[in-house]
Amino acid sequence: MKTIRKAMLASLSLSCLLFGAAHANPRADALMKSFDTNGDGKISTDEWLGNKRRFQKIDANGDGFVTPEELAAAFDNAAAGAGPAGEGGAGGAKANSSEPHKVPLFQLKNVNSQAFLSGKTPKEQMHAIGMQESGLTAVFPQGGGCHPIDHVFGEVWQGGPDKNKLHSGADIPAGYGEPIHAMADGVVVAKADGGGEGPRKNRGVLIVLQHSPQDSGLPVWSYTLYSHFSKAPELEIGQRVRMGEYLGPNGRSGVPGASREPHLHLSAFIGESPRYAVANDTVVPEGGRFIDPIALFRGQLPMDTALMRELPAEQKLIPAAYKRKSGEIVPAGAKLIWPFLCKG
């Protein structure tokens, strides 16, 4: 019995030496649980939602999988100053003063990161966090003369490589180079030049703004994503913008198919706190949910898509504030406006 017990203890000690690093690092464990969607104890290239070059660095033996041991080693190296591990380097312990609410992806609570970062997420999961048609329609006081939406949020997309995927925003056609404006006061939290990876690769040049409740007048933290610019906005991460401020020129960067005209792809989502992560130029809010951008103009909760679908037809006509080319805000005092200037 003593011999057997000694053998068992020796085996246990060896296991601790070999695998202890992975389980002694809670950040590595959390990241593994977040990315390992099939539960096989390792992360494949398809499951990895971070930068692909980081995956290759962490995958020490080059077999196309990141194991708990490789992930823990990468975090240990990052903590020692040898390089990054996962999205956000060594865990983002030191907050950037220009990005005070940004955290590593694995630190977010109550979030379906796959739905935000993976184009392969089943429709049922996308519906569960708000991505489905709401039936809302924007109406403009005093005539408006605003560019309308031609492809609505949540519809089944039929064009290009994203055929049969759900449309994550509302498309607003406008002339090439027409100015796009910030819908509300906010802070730039992400931008991309169109060369990224993941589901945003067909969004082209984009920028994402975060809006506090004070910025938007809404009782939640919200985000607006603007994409397909003809050239990159001259704004920096962490920079504050004002409602109606020029963001950049309308275009068709990243647009699949030659027949589609220049347009703004406008997405909106909300979070349960100010915390968010950024991976592959994509913002993932804590407790994030997609909403129809038109729902922002309700100015109150609920904005959840499932509840919007249940509204009577007359309540689905949502008055949308806007800025005239003269600079006048209609109605006066609005804190959130249409992204293009209107003629009316």
Short mmCIF file of C-alpha atoms in Angstrom, two decimals:
data_model
loop_
_atom_site.label_atom_id
_atom_site.label_comp_id
_atom_site.label_asym_id
_atom_site.label_seq_id
_atom_site.Cartn_x
_atom_site.Cartn_y
_atom_site.Cartn_z
CA MET A 1 0.00 0.00 0.00
CA LYS A 2 2.83 2.39 0.86
CA THR A 3 4.44 1.71 -2.51
CA ILE A 4 1.19 2.41 -4.36
CA ARG A 5 0.61 5.59 -2.31
CA LYS A 6 4.14 6.83 -3.06
CA ALA A 7 3.59 6.19 -6.77
CA MET A 8 0.32 8.10 -6.70
CA LEU A 9 1.92 11.05 -4.90
CA ALA A 10 4.81 11.07 -7.35
CA SER A 11 2.39 11.05 -10.27
CA LEU A 12 0.38 13.88 -8.69
CA SER A 13 3.52 15.92 -8.10
CA LEU A 14 4.58 15.45 -11.70
CA SER A 15 1.12 16.52 -12.90
CA CYS A 16 1.32 19.64 -10.76
CA LEU A 17 4.71 20.48 -12.23
CA LEU A 18 3.48 19.96 -15.76
CA PHE A 19 0.07 21.53 -15.54
CA GLY A 20 0.10 23.71 -12.45
CA ALA A 21 1.04 26.86 -14.37
CA ALA A 22 -2.15 26.73 -16.41
CA HIS A 23 -4.43 26.35 -13.42
CA ALA A 24 -2.50 28.79 -11.23
CA ASN A 25 -3.25 31.62 -13.64
CA PRO A 26 -6.92 32.65 -13.29
CA ARG A 27 -6.70 34.96 -16.29
CA ALA A 28 -5.56 32.12 -18.54
CA ASP A 29 -8.32 29.89 -17.14
CA ALA A 30 -10.95 32.57 -17.78
CA LEU A 31 -9.76 33.16 -21.34
CA MET A 32 -9.71 29.43 -22.03
CA LYS A 33 -13.29 29.03 -20.80
CA SER A 34 -14.40 32.03 -22.88
CA PHE A 35 -12.87 30.85 -26.16
CA ASP A 36 -13.14 27.05 -25.88
CA THR A 37 -16.69 26.81 -27.22
CA ASN A 38 -16.66 23.06 -27.94
CA GLY A 39 -15.26 22.19 -24.51
CA ASP A 40 -12.35 20.05 -25.73
CA GLY A 41 -9.85 21.77 -23.46
CA LYS A 42 -8.00 23.74 -26.13
CA ILE A 43 -8.61 26.67 -28.48
CA SER A 44 -8.60 26.18 -32.25
CA THR A 45 -7.93 28.94 -34.79
CA ASP A 46 -11.69 29.08 -35.50
CA GLU A 47 -12.50 29.53 -31.80
CA TRP A 48 -9.81 32.17 -31.23
CA LEU A 49 -11.42 35.63 -31.35
CA GLY A 50 -8.27 37.66 -30.85
CA ASN A 51 -5.55 38.76 -33.22
CA LYS A 52 -4.37 35.83 -35.35
CA ARG A 53 -0.70 36.82 -35.01
CA ARG A 54 -1.02 36.54 -31.22
CA PHE A 55 -2.51 33.08 -31.65
CA GLN A 56 0.54 32.01 -33.63
CA LYS A 57 2.88 33.37 -30.95
CA ILE A 58 1.01 31.62 -28.14
CA ASP A 59 0.78 28.33 -30.07
CA ALA A 60 4.33 27.34 -29.10
CA ASN A 61 4.40 23.97 -30.88
CA GLY A 62 2.62 25.25 -34.00
CA ASP A 63 -0.02 22.52 -34.04
CA GLY A 64 -2.91 24.92 -34.66
CA PHE A 65 -4.26 24.75 -31.10
CA VAL A 66 -3.65 26.79 -27.95
CA THR A 67 -3.56 24.62 -24.83
CA PRO A 68 -4.04 25.77 -21.22
CA GLU A 69 -0.31 25.33 -20.66
CA GLU A 70 0.62 27.48 -23.67
CA LEU A 71 -1.87 30.14 -22.62
CA ALA A 72 -0.60 30.23 -19.04
CA ALA A 73 3.00 30.45 -20.29
CA ALA A 74 2.05 33.36 -22.53
CA PHE A 75 0.47 35.20 -19.60
CA ASP A 76 3.53 34.53 -17.45
CA ASN A 77 5.79 35.89 -20.22
CA ALA A 78 3.59 38.95 -20.62
CA ALA A 79 3.66 39.60 -16.88
CA ALA A 80 7.44 39.44 -17.05
CA GLY A 81 7.46 41.94 -19.91
CA ALA A 82 8.23 39.44 -22.67
CA GLY A 83 5.18 40.20 -24.80
CA PRO A 84 1.38 40.10 -25.12
CA ALA A 85 -1.00 37.33 -24.17
CA GLY A 86 -4.44 37.28 -25.73
CA GLU A 87 -6.37 40.51 -26.35
CA GLY A 88 -5.25 43.25 -24.03
CA GLY A 89 -1.68 42.09 -23.37
CA ALA A 90 -0.97 40.87 -19.85
CA GLY A 91 -4.54 41.36 -18.76
CA GLY A 92 -4.85 45.11 -18.99
CA ALA A 93 -4.24 45.66 -15.30
CA LYS A 94 -3.08 49.21 -15.94
CA ALA A 95 -5.92 51.33 -17.29
CA ASN A 96 -5.16 53.69 -20.14
CA SER A 97 -6.18 57.21 -19.16
CA SER A 98 -7.70 57.77 -22.61
CA GLU A 99 -9.60 54.46 -22.42
CA PRO A 100 -10.62 54.19 -18.75
CA HIS A 101 -13.43 51.67 -19.35
CA LYS A 102 -11.59 49.30 -21.67
CA VAL A 103 -10.77 45.87 -20.20
CA PRO A 104 -9.52 42.54 -21.59
CA LEU A 105 -12.24 40.42 -23.15
CA PHE A 106 -12.08 37.69 -20.50
CA GLN A 107 -12.83 40.17 -17.71
CA LEU A 108 -16.27 41.07 -19.07
CA LYS A 109 -19.30 39.70 -17.27
CA ASN A 110 -22.60 38.51 -18.71
CA VAL A 111 -21.57 38.78 -22.35
CA ASN A 112 -21.89 36.54 -25.39
CA SER A 113 -18.58 37.43 -27.00
CA GLN A 114 -19.11 34.89 -29.80
CA ALA A 115 -22.21 36.77 -30.97
CA PHE A 116 -20.24 40.01 -31.30
CA LEU A 117 -17.05 38.55 -32.75
CA SER A 118 -17.96 35.50 -34.79
CA GLY A 119 -19.85 35.54 -38.07
CA LYS A 120 -20.74 31.86 -37.54
CA THR A 121 -22.98 32.35 -34.50
CA PRO A 122 -26.37 30.57 -34.92
CA LYS A 123 -29.35 32.81 -35.61
CA GLU A 124 -31.09 31.67 -32.43
CA GLN A 125 -28.22 33.07 -30.33
CA MET A 126 -28.24 36.31 -32.31
CA HIS A 127 -31.98 36.65 -31.77
CA ALA A 128 -31.46 36.11 -28.05
CA ILE A 129 -29.25 39.20 -27.78
CA GLY A 130 -31.46 41.39 -29.92
CA MET A 131 -30.48 40.90 -33.56
CA GLN A 132 -33.77 40.50 -35.39
CA GLU A 133 -36.13 42.80 -37.24
CA SER A 134 -38.00 45.15 -34.94
CA GLY A 135 -40.46 46.76 -37.35
CA LEU A 136 -39.49 50.26 -36.18
CA THR A 137 -39.60 53.12 -38.69
CA ALA A 138 -37.94 56.52 -38.29
CA VAL A 139 -40.17 59.52 -39.00
CA PHE A 140 -38.84 63.05 -39.20
CA PRO A 141 -40.63 66.10 -37.73
CA GLN A 142 -41.32 69.06 -40.03
CA GLY A 143 -40.64 67.12 -43.22
CA GLY A 144 -37.01 66.44 -42.48
CA GLY A 145 -35.76 65.58 -45.96
CA CYS A 146 -33.44 63.01 -44.38
CA HIS A 147 -31.87 60.02 -46.12
CA PRO A 148 -34.01 56.96 -45.23
CA ILE A 149 -32.93 53.40 -44.43
CA ASP A 150 -33.10 50.92 -47.30
CA HIS A 151 -31.87 47.74 -45.56
CA VAL A 152 -33.19 47.35 -42.04
CA PHE A 153 -31.55 46.01 -38.91
CA GLY A 154 -31.98 42.28 -38.29
CA GLU A 155 -33.10 41.27 -41.76
CA VAL A 156 -31.67 38.20 -43.46
CA TRP A 157 -28.89 39.46 -45.70
CA GLN A 158 -28.92 38.06 -49.22
CA GLY A 159 -25.83 39.58 -50.83
CA GLY A 160 -22.11 38.88 -51.03
CA PRO A 161 -20.21 36.50 -48.75
CA ASP A 162 -22.59 37.23 -45.86
CA LYS A 163 -25.57 35.67 -47.63
CA ASN A 164 -28.20 34.37 -45.19
CA LYS A 165 -26.54 36.12 -42.22
CA LEU A 166 -28.48 38.58 -40.10
CA HIS A 167 -27.91 42.25 -40.87
CA SER A 168 -26.27 43.80 -37.81
CA GLY A 169 -27.22 47.39 -38.62
CA ALA A 170 -29.31 49.73 -40.74
CA ASP A 171 -28.07 50.86 -44.16
CA ILE A 172 -28.59 54.50 -45.15
CA PRO A 173 -27.69 55.27 -48.80
CA ALA A 174 -26.18 58.70 -49.46
CA GLY A 175 -23.91 60.33 -52.00
CA TYR A 176 -20.23 59.45 -52.18
CA GLY A 177 -18.29 61.73 -49.87
CA GLU A 178 -21.39 63.08 -48.10
CA PRO A 179 -20.49 64.01 -44.51
CA ILE A 180 -21.36 61.56 -41.73
CA HIS A 181 -21.91 63.10 -38.30
CA ALA A 182 -21.81 61.85 -34.71
CA MET A 183 -25.29 61.02 -33.49
CA ALA A 184 -24.55 62.09 -29.92
CA ASP A 185 -21.74 63.31 -27.69
CA GLY A 186 -19.33 60.48 -27.02
CA VAL A 187 -15.82 59.03 -27.07
CA VAL A 188 -14.03 57.19 -29.88
CA VAL A 189 -13.41 53.63 -28.62
CA ALA A 190 -12.49 51.81 -31.84
CA LYS A 191 -11.60 52.46 -35.46
CA ALA A 192 -10.45 50.33 -38.38
CA ASP A 193 -9.03 50.87 -41.84
CA GLY A 194 -10.87 47.94 -43.41
CA GLY A 195 -8.04 45.44 -43.19
CA GLY A 196 -9.19 43.63 -40.05
CA GLU A 197 -10.33 40.07 -39.41
CA GLY A 198 -13.58 38.48 -38.35
CA PRO A 199 -17.14 39.65 -39.11
CA ARG A 200 -16.06 43.28 -39.44
CA LYS A 201 -13.78 42.67 -42.44
CA ASN A 202 -16.63 43.59 -44.79
CA ARG A 203 -17.42 46.79 -42.90
CA GLY A 204 -14.47 48.60 -44.47
CA VAL A 205 -13.35 51.79 -42.77
CA LEU A 206 -15.27 52.20 -39.52
CA ILE A 207 -15.39 54.05 -36.22
CA VAL A 208 -17.22 53.25 -32.96
CA LEU A 209 -18.38 55.81 -30.39
CA GLN A 210 -19.31 55.10 -26.78
CA HIS A 211 -22.03 57.29 -25.28
CA SER A 212 -22.59 57.67 -21.54
CA PRO A 213 -26.14 58.24 -20.21
CA GLN A 214 -25.22 61.92 -19.81
CA ASP A 215 -24.08 62.07 -23.44
CA SER A 216 -27.18 60.55 -25.01
CA GLY A 217 -29.92 61.19 -22.47
CA LEU A 218 -30.58 57.43 -22.40
CA PRO A 219 -30.61 55.43 -19.14
CA VAL A 220 -27.91 53.03 -20.45
CA TRP A 221 -24.41 53.09 -21.91
CA SER A 222 -24.75 52.93 -25.69
CA TYR A 223 -22.54 52.57 -28.75
CA THR A 224 -22.89 53.68 -32.37
CA LEU A 225 -20.84 52.07 -35.14
CA TYR A 226 -20.40 53.89 -38.46
CA SER A 227 -18.83 52.07 -41.41
CA HIS A 228 -18.00 52.11 -45.14
CA PHE A 229 -16.31 55.54 -45.01
CA SER A 230 -14.45 56.45 -48.19
CA LYS A 231 -11.42 57.38 -46.07
CA ALA A 232 -10.42 57.05 -42.43
CA PRO A 233 -11.88 59.58 -39.97
CA GLU A 234 -9.23 61.91 -38.58
CA LEU A 235 -10.08 61.09 -34.99
CA GLU A 236 -8.03 59.29 -32.32
CA ILE A 237 -8.99 56.58 -29.85
CA GLY A 238 -10.07 58.26 -26.62
CA GLN A 239 -11.01 61.53 -28.35
CA ARG A 240 -14.31 63.13 -27.35
CA VAL A 241 -16.71 64.24 -30.06
CA ARG A 242 -19.81 66.38 -29.91
CA MET A 243 -23.24 65.64 -31.33
CA GLY A 244 -23.28 66.64 -34.98
CA GLU A 245 -19.49 66.70 -35.27
CA TYR A 246 -18.09 65.60 -38.63
CA LEU A 247 -16.74 62.05 -38.54
CA GLY A 248 -15.77 61.40 -42.14
CA PRO A 249 -16.99 61.03 -45.75
CA ASN A 250 -19.55 58.46 -46.81
CA GLY A 251 -18.32 55.73 -49.14
CA ARG A 252 -18.40 52.03 -49.91
CA SER A 253 -15.16 50.67 -48.44
CA GLY A 254 -15.52 46.98 -47.69
CA VAL A 255 -18.83 46.75 -49.58
CA PRO A 256 -19.11 43.42 -51.44
CA GLY A 257 -20.51 43.59 -54.95
CA ALA A 258 -20.10 46.31 -57.55
CA SER A 259 -23.79 47.23 -57.75
CA ARG A 260 -24.26 48.40 -54.16
CA GLU A 261 -24.21 52.20 -53.92
CA PRO A 262 -22.33 54.21 -51.26
CA HIS A 263 -24.07 53.97 -47.92
CA LEU A 264 -23.59 54.19 -44.18
CA HIS A 265 -23.90 50.94 -42.26
CA LEU A 266 -25.10 52.07 -38.83
CA SER A 267 -25.09 49.67 -35.88
CA ALA A 268 -26.12 50.30 -32.28
CA PHE A 269 -25.71 48.28 -29.12
CA ILE A 270 -26.08 48.87 -25.41
CA GLY A 271 -24.22 47.63 -22.33
CA GLU A 272 -25.07 47.15 -18.69
CA SER A 273 -21.96 49.06 -17.56
CA PRO A 274 -19.33 51.35 -19.12
CA ARG A 275 -16.86 48.46 -19.44
CA TYR A 276 -16.04 47.06 -22.87
CA ALA A 277 -13.36 45.10 -24.72
CA VAL A 278 -11.98 45.51 -28.23
CA ALA A 279 -10.94 42.55 -30.38
CA ASN A 280 -10.28 42.67 -34.12
CA ASP A 281 -11.55 46.27 -34.27
CA THR A 282 -14.83 45.10 -32.74
CA VAL A 283 -16.27 46.54 -29.53
CA VAL A 284 -17.84 44.06 -27.10
CA PRO A 285 -19.80 45.78 -24.30
CA GLU A 286 -20.27 44.21 -20.89
CA GLY A 287 -23.73 42.63 -20.89
CA GLY A 288 -24.02 43.82 -24.47
CA ARG A 289 -27.14 43.59 -26.62
CA PHE A 290 -27.80 44.65 -30.18
CA ILE A 291 -30.64 47.09 -30.76
CA ASP A 292 -32.26 48.61 -33.83
CA PRO A 293 -30.55 52.03 -34.21
CA ILE A 294 -34.01 53.59 -34.52
CA ALA A 295 -34.74 52.42 -30.96
CA LEU A 296 -32.18 54.96 -29.71
CA PHE A 297 -34.64 57.70 -30.59
CA ARG A 298 -37.22 56.35 -28.14
CA GLY A 299 -35.13 58.08 -25.49
CA GLN A 300 -36.18 55.55 -22.87
CA LEU A 301 -36.30 51.90 -21.99
CA PRO A 302 -37.27 49.39 -23.13
CA MET A 303 -35.28 49.25 -26.35
CA ASP A 304 -34.95 45.47 -26.43
CA THR A 305 -35.76 44.17 -29.91
CA ALA A 306 -38.13 41.43 -28.75
CA LEU A 307 -40.22 44.04 -26.93
CA MET A 308 -40.09 46.44 -29.88
CA ARG A 309 -41.55 43.71 -32.07
CA GLU A 310 -44.57 43.50 -29.78
CA LEU A 311 -45.44 47.21 -29.95
CA PRO A 312 -48.66 48.24 -31.72
CA ALA A 313 -48.07 49.47 -35.28
CA GLU A 314 -48.63 53.13 -34.41
CA GLN A 315 -45.99 52.98 -31.64
CA LYS A 316 -43.40 51.65 -34.09
CA LEU A 317 -43.29 55.05 -35.83
CA ILE A 318 -40.42 56.69 -33.94
CA PRO A 319 -39.79 60.44 -34.29
CA ALA A 320 -36.08 60.94 -35.06
CA ALA A 321 -34.33 64.22 -34.29
CA TYR A 322 -31.96 65.61 -36.90
CA LYS A 323 -29.67 68.49 -37.77
CA ARG A 324 -30.48 70.76 -40.68
CA LYS A 325 -27.80 71.91 -43.08
CA SER A 326 -28.32 75.35 -41.55
CA GLY A 327 -27.10 73.91 -38.23
CA GLU A 328 -30.52 73.96 -36.53
CA ILE A 329 -31.43 70.95 -34.40
CA VAL A 330 -35.01 69.68 -34.85
CA PRO A 331 -36.50 69.46 -32.31
CA ALA A 332 -34.42 71.90 -30.28
CA GLY A 333 -32.69 70.35 -27.27
CA ALA A 334 -32.33 66.87 -28.74
CA LYS A 335 -29.29 64.92 -27.53
CA LEU A 336 -29.28 62.35 -30.33
CA ILE A 337 -29.66 63.04 -34.08
CA TRP A 338 -29.70 61.32 -37.50
CA PRO A 339 -26.17 60.70 -38.82
CA PHE A 340 -26.66 62.70 -42.03
CA LEU A 341 -27.70 66.35 -42.25
CA CYS A 342 -31.23 66.84 -43.51
CA LYS A 343 -32.65 69.31 -46.02
CA GLY A 344 -35.90 70.13 -44.24
#
